[in-house]
Amino acid sequence: METAIFGLIGVVVGAFLTIIKEWWFKAKEKEKNAEYLAILITSMLERFVVGCAEVVADDGLYHGQLNSQGERETHTVPPTFDPLSIQVEWKALPANLMNDLLSFPLEIESARTQIDGALEFVSSPPDYEEFFEERQYQYALLGLRASKLSAQLRAHVRLPSRQGGGHSPVSYMQTQLEEIDRRRAEHAKAHALAIASLETGIKMGK
């Protein structure tokens, strides 16, 4: 009887240890998959950040000069981010982080739609001022968003963070974004004052 009991205990313990062993191997495999994914995707994101900074720096001039038609034109090719172009195990990531990364291309498309709208409906030659400002603004936002996603992915797998200096692409884009926001706030204020002045003149003329 005791032999049977000890035998049963041995079977139970053996099965339990087998389950623990399988769980441990699966957890290690998931961890390795996540690390591999993070290395590849953060590299893509960080190249995207640099590309965004180049777009933000593009004011449509070449060495300070207009083109041969006397107009401003783009001199940088916008960066792309296609996370599904590489084979990685996306299920190794938490759902929220995976969703943020895989939906980022949709954010890029939305930004491009905004830029196209500024070119088609708002700006005009020769300066295309509104187009270039919107292009710089949207790519600054995208670059900062990509940098944040990269940092989140690195933190998840405990990869060292990138050390950005005072002249990093991220700090440059943040500065440019704040400058555009400041200009837009000033323009909005001036427009509101002009409208108020016009309304006051109309009332006084009645």
CSV table of C-alpha atoms in Angstrom, one decimal:
chain,number,residue,atom,x,y,z
A,1,MET,CA,0.0,0.0,0.0
A,2,GLU,CA,2.8,2.4,1.0
A,3,THR,CA,4.7,1.5,-2.1
A,4,ALA,CA,1.6,2.4,-4.3
A,5,ILE,CA,1.2,5.7,-2.5
A,6,PHE,CA,4.9,6.6,-2.9
A,7,GLY,CA,4.6,5.6,-6.5
A,8,LEU,CA,1.6,7.8,-7.1
A,9,ILE,CA,3.3,10.7,-5.4
A,10,GLY,CA,6.3,10.1,-7.6
A,11,VAL,CA,4.1,10.2,-10.7
A,12,VAL,CA,2.4,13.4,-9.5
A,13,VAL,CA,5.7,15.1,-8.7
A,14,GLY,CA,7.2,14.0,-12.0
A,15,ALA,CA,4.3,15.4,-13.9
A,16,PHE,CA,4.4,18.6,-12.0
A,17,LEU,CA,8.2,19.0,-12.7
A,18,THR,CA,7.5,18.3,-16.4
A,19,ILE,CA,4.9,21.0,-16.5
A,20,ILE,CA,7.2,23.5,-14.7
A,21,LYS,CA,10.1,22.6,-17.1
A,22,GLU,CA,7.9,23.1,-20.2
A,23,TRP,CA,6.6,26.4,-18.8
A,24,TRP,CA,10.1,27.6,-18.1
A,25,PHE,CA,11.3,26.7,-21.7
A,26,LYS,CA,8.3,28.5,-23.2
A,27,ALA,CA,8.9,31.6,-21.1
A,28,LYS,CA,12.5,31.7,-22.1
A,29,GLU,CA,11.6,31.2,-25.7
A,30,LYS,CA,9.1,34.1,-25.5
A,31,GLU,CA,11.7,36.3,-23.8
A,32,LYS,CA,14.2,35.6,-26.5
A,33,ASN,CA,11.6,36.2,-29.2
A,34,ALA,CA,10.8,39.5,-27.6
A,35,GLU,CA,14.4,40.5,-27.4
A,36,TYR,CA,15.1,39.7,-31.0
A,37,LEU,CA,12.0,41.6,-32.1
A,38,ALA,CA,13.0,44.6,-29.9
A,39,ILE,CA,16.5,44.8,-31.4
A,40,LEU,CA,15.1,44.8,-35.0
A,41,ILE,CA,12.1,47.1,-34.5
A,42,THR,CA,14.0,49.7,-32.4
A,43,SER,CA,16.6,49.8,-35.1
A,44,MET,CA,13.8,50.5,-37.6
A,45,LEU,CA,12.2,53.1,-35.4
A,46,GLU,CA,15.5,54.9,-34.7
A,47,ARG,CA,16.3,55.2,-38.4
A,48,PHE,CA,12.8,56.5,-38.8
A,49,VAL,CA,13.4,59.2,-36.1
A,50,VAL,CA,16.6,60.3,-38.0
A,51,GLY,CA,14.6,60.5,-41.2
A,52,CYS,CA,11.9,62.6,-39.6
A,53,ALA,CA,14.5,65.0,-38.3
A,54,GLU,CA,15.8,65.4,-41.8
A,55,VAL,CA,12.3,66.2,-43.1
A,56,VAL,CA,11.8,68.7,-40.3
A,57,ALA,CA,15.1,70.4,-41.3
A,58,ASP,CA,13.9,70.7,-45.0
A,59,ASP,CA,12.7,74.3,-45.5
A,60,GLY,CA,12.4,73.9,-49.3
A,61,LEU,CA,15.7,75.7,-50.0
A,62,TYR,CA,18.9,74.4,-51.4
A,63,HIS,CA,21.8,76.1,-49.7
A,64,GLY,CA,19.4,78.9,-48.9
A,65,GLN,CA,18.3,79.3,-52.6
A,66,LEU,CA,15.0,78.7,-54.4
A,67,ASN,CA,14.9,76.3,-57.3
A,68,SER,CA,15.3,77.3,-61.0
A,69,GLN,CA,11.6,78.3,-61.1
A,70,GLY,CA,12.0,80.6,-58.2
A,71,GLU,CA,10.0,78.3,-55.8
A,72,ARG,CA,10.7,76.2,-52.8
A,73,GLU,CA,10.7,72.5,-53.3
A,74,THR,CA,11.3,69.4,-51.0
A,75,HIS,CA,14.8,68.0,-50.8
A,76,THR,CA,14.2,65.1,-48.5
A,77,VAL,CA,12.4,61.8,-49.0
A,78,PRO,CA,10.1,61.0,-46.0
A,79,PRO,CA,11.1,57.9,-44.0
A,80,THR,CA,9.0,54.8,-44.0
A,81,PHE,CA,8.1,52.3,-41.2
A,82,ASP,CA,6.8,48.9,-42.2
A,83,PRO,CA,7.0,46.6,-39.2
A,84,LEU,CA,5.4,43.7,-41.0
A,85,SER,CA,8.2,43.6,-43.5
A,86,ILE,CA,10.3,41.5,-41.1
A,87,GLN,CA,9.6,38.1,-39.7
A,88,VAL,CA,9.3,38.3,-35.9
A,89,GLU,CA,7.1,36.8,-33.2
A,90,TRP,CA,4.7,39.7,-32.5
A,91,LYS,CA,2.8,37.6,-29.9
A,92,ALA,CA,5.9,37.8,-27.7
A,93,LEU,CA,4.8,41.4,-26.8
A,94,PRO,CA,2.0,42.6,-24.6
A,95,ALA,CA,-1.1,43.4,-26.5
A,96,ASN,CA,-1.0,47.2,-25.9
A,97,LEU,CA,2.6,47.6,-27.1
A,98,MET,CA,2.0,45.3,-30.1
A,99,ASN,CA,-1.1,47.3,-31.0
A,100,ASP,CA,0.8,50.6,-30.7
A,101,LEU,CA,3.6,49.4,-33.0
A,102,LEU,CA,1.5,47.8,-35.6
A,103,SER,CA,-0.9,50.8,-35.8
A,104,PHE,CA,1.9,53.3,-36.1
A,105,PRO,CA,1.9,53.1,-40.0
A,106,LEU,CA,-1.7,54.3,-39.8
A,107,GLU,CA,-0.6,57.3,-37.9
A,108,ILE,CA,2.0,58.0,-40.6
A,109,GLU,CA,-0.7,57.8,-43.3
A,110,SER,CA,-2.9,60.2,-41.3
A,111,ALA,CA,0.0,62.7,-41.1
A,112,ARG,CA,0.6,62.4,-44.8
A,113,THR,CA,-3.0,63.1,-45.5
A,114,GLN,CA,-2.7,66.3,-43.4
A,115,ILE,CA,0.3,67.3,-45.3
A,116,ASP,CA,-1.3,66.6,-48.7
A,117,GLY,CA,-4.3,68.7,-47.6
A,118,ALA,CA,-2.1,71.7,-46.8
A,119,LEU,CA,-0.4,71.4,-50.2
A,120,GLU,CA,-3.6,71.1,-52.1
A,121,PHE,CA,-6.0,73.5,-50.3
A,122,VAL,CA,-4.0,76.0,-48.3
A,123,SER,CA,-0.5,76.7,-49.6
A,124,SER,CA,0.4,78.4,-52.9
A,125,PRO,CA,3.6,79.1,-54.9
A,126,PRO,CA,6.3,80.3,-54.7
A,127,ASP,CA,6.9,79.7,-51.0
A,128,TYR,CA,4.3,77.0,-50.2
A,129,GLU,CA,4.7,78.2,-46.6
A,130,GLU,CA,1.7,76.3,-45.1
A,131,PHE,CA,2.8,73.1,-46.8
A,132,PHE,CA,6.3,73.2,-45.5
A,133,GLU,CA,5.2,74.1,-42.0
A,134,GLU,CA,2.6,71.3,-41.9
A,135,ARG,CA,5.2,68.9,-43.2
A,136,GLN,CA,7.7,69.9,-40.6
A,137,TYR,CA,5.1,69.8,-37.9
A,138,GLN,CA,3.7,66.4,-38.7
A,139,TYR,CA,7.1,64.7,-39.1
A,140,ALA,CA,8.2,66.3,-35.8
A,141,LEU,CA,5.2,64.6,-34.2
A,142,LEU,CA,5.9,61.3,-35.9
A,143,GLY,CA,9.6,61.4,-35.0
A,144,LEU,CA,8.8,62.0,-31.3
A,145,ARG,CA,6.2,59.3,-31.4
A,146,ALA,CA,8.6,56.8,-32.9
A,147,SER,CA,11.2,57.7,-30.3
A,148,LYS,CA,8.7,57.1,-27.5
A,149,LEU,CA,7.7,53.7,-29.0
A,150,SER,CA,11.4,52.7,-29.3
A,151,ALA,CA,12.0,53.6,-25.6
A,152,GLN,CA,8.9,51.6,-24.5
A,153,LEU,CA,10.1,48.6,-26.5
A,154,ARG,CA,13.6,48.8,-25.1
A,155,ALA,CA,12.2,49.1,-21.5
A,156,HIS,CA,10.0,46.1,-22.0
A,157,VAL,CA,13.0,43.8,-22.8
A,158,ARG,CA,15.4,45.7,-20.6
A,159,LEU,CA,17.7,46.9,-23.4
A,160,PRO,CA,19.9,49.9,-22.6
A,161,SER,CA,18.3,53.2,-23.6
A,162,ARG,CA,19.8,55.4,-26.3
A,163,GLN,CA,21.7,58.3,-24.9
A,164,GLY,CA,20.6,61.5,-26.6
A,165,GLY,CA,22.7,64.5,-26.3
A,166,GLY,CA,21.7,68.2,-26.5
A,167,HIS,CA,21.8,68.1,-30.3
A,168,SER,CA,20.0,64.8,-30.8
A,169,PRO,CA,17.3,64.4,-33.5
A,170,VAL,CA,14.7,64.2,-30.7
A,171,SER,CA,15.7,67.4,-29.0
A,172,TYR,CA,15.9,69.2,-32.4
A,173,MET,CA,12.4,68.1,-33.4
A,174,GLN,CA,11.0,69.0,-30.0
A,175,THR,CA,12.4,72.5,-30.3
A,176,GLN,CA,11.0,72.9,-33.9
A,177,LEU,CA,7.6,71.7,-32.8
A,178,GLU,CA,7.5,74.2,-30.0
A,179,GLU,CA,8.5,77.0,-32.4
A,180,ILE,CA,5.8,76.1,-34.8
A,181,ASP,CA,3.2,75.9,-32.0
A,182,ARG,CA,4.4,79.4,-30.9
A,183,ARG,CA,4.0,80.9,-34.4
A,184,ARG,CA,0.6,79.3,-34.8
A,185,ALA,CA,-0.6,80.7,-31.4
A,186,GLU,CA,0.6,84.2,-32.4
A,187,HIS,CA,-1.2,83.9,-35.8
A,188,ALA,CA,-4.4,82.7,-34.1
A,189,LYS,CA,-4.2,85.6,-31.6
A,190,ALA,CA,-3.6,88.1,-34.4
A,191,HIS,CA,-6.5,86.7,-36.4
A,192,ALA,CA,-8.8,86.8,-33.4
A,193,LEU,CA,-7.9,90.4,-32.8
A,194,ALA,CA,-8.5,91.3,-36.4
A,195,ILE,CA,-11.9,89.7,-36.3
A,196,ALA,CA,-12.8,91.5,-33.1
A,197,SER,CA,-11.6,94.8,-34.5
A,198,LEU,CA,-13.7,94.2,-37.6
A,199,GLU,CA,-16.8,93.4,-35.6
A,200,THR,CA,-16.3,96.5,-33.4
A,201,GLY,CA,-16.0,98.6,-36.6
A,202,ILE,CA,-19.2,97.2,-38.0
A,203,LYS,CA,-21.1,97.8,-34.7
A,204,MET,CA,-19.8,101.4,-34.5
A,205,GLY,CA,-20.8,102.0,-38.1
A,206,LYS,CA,-24.4,101.0,-37.5
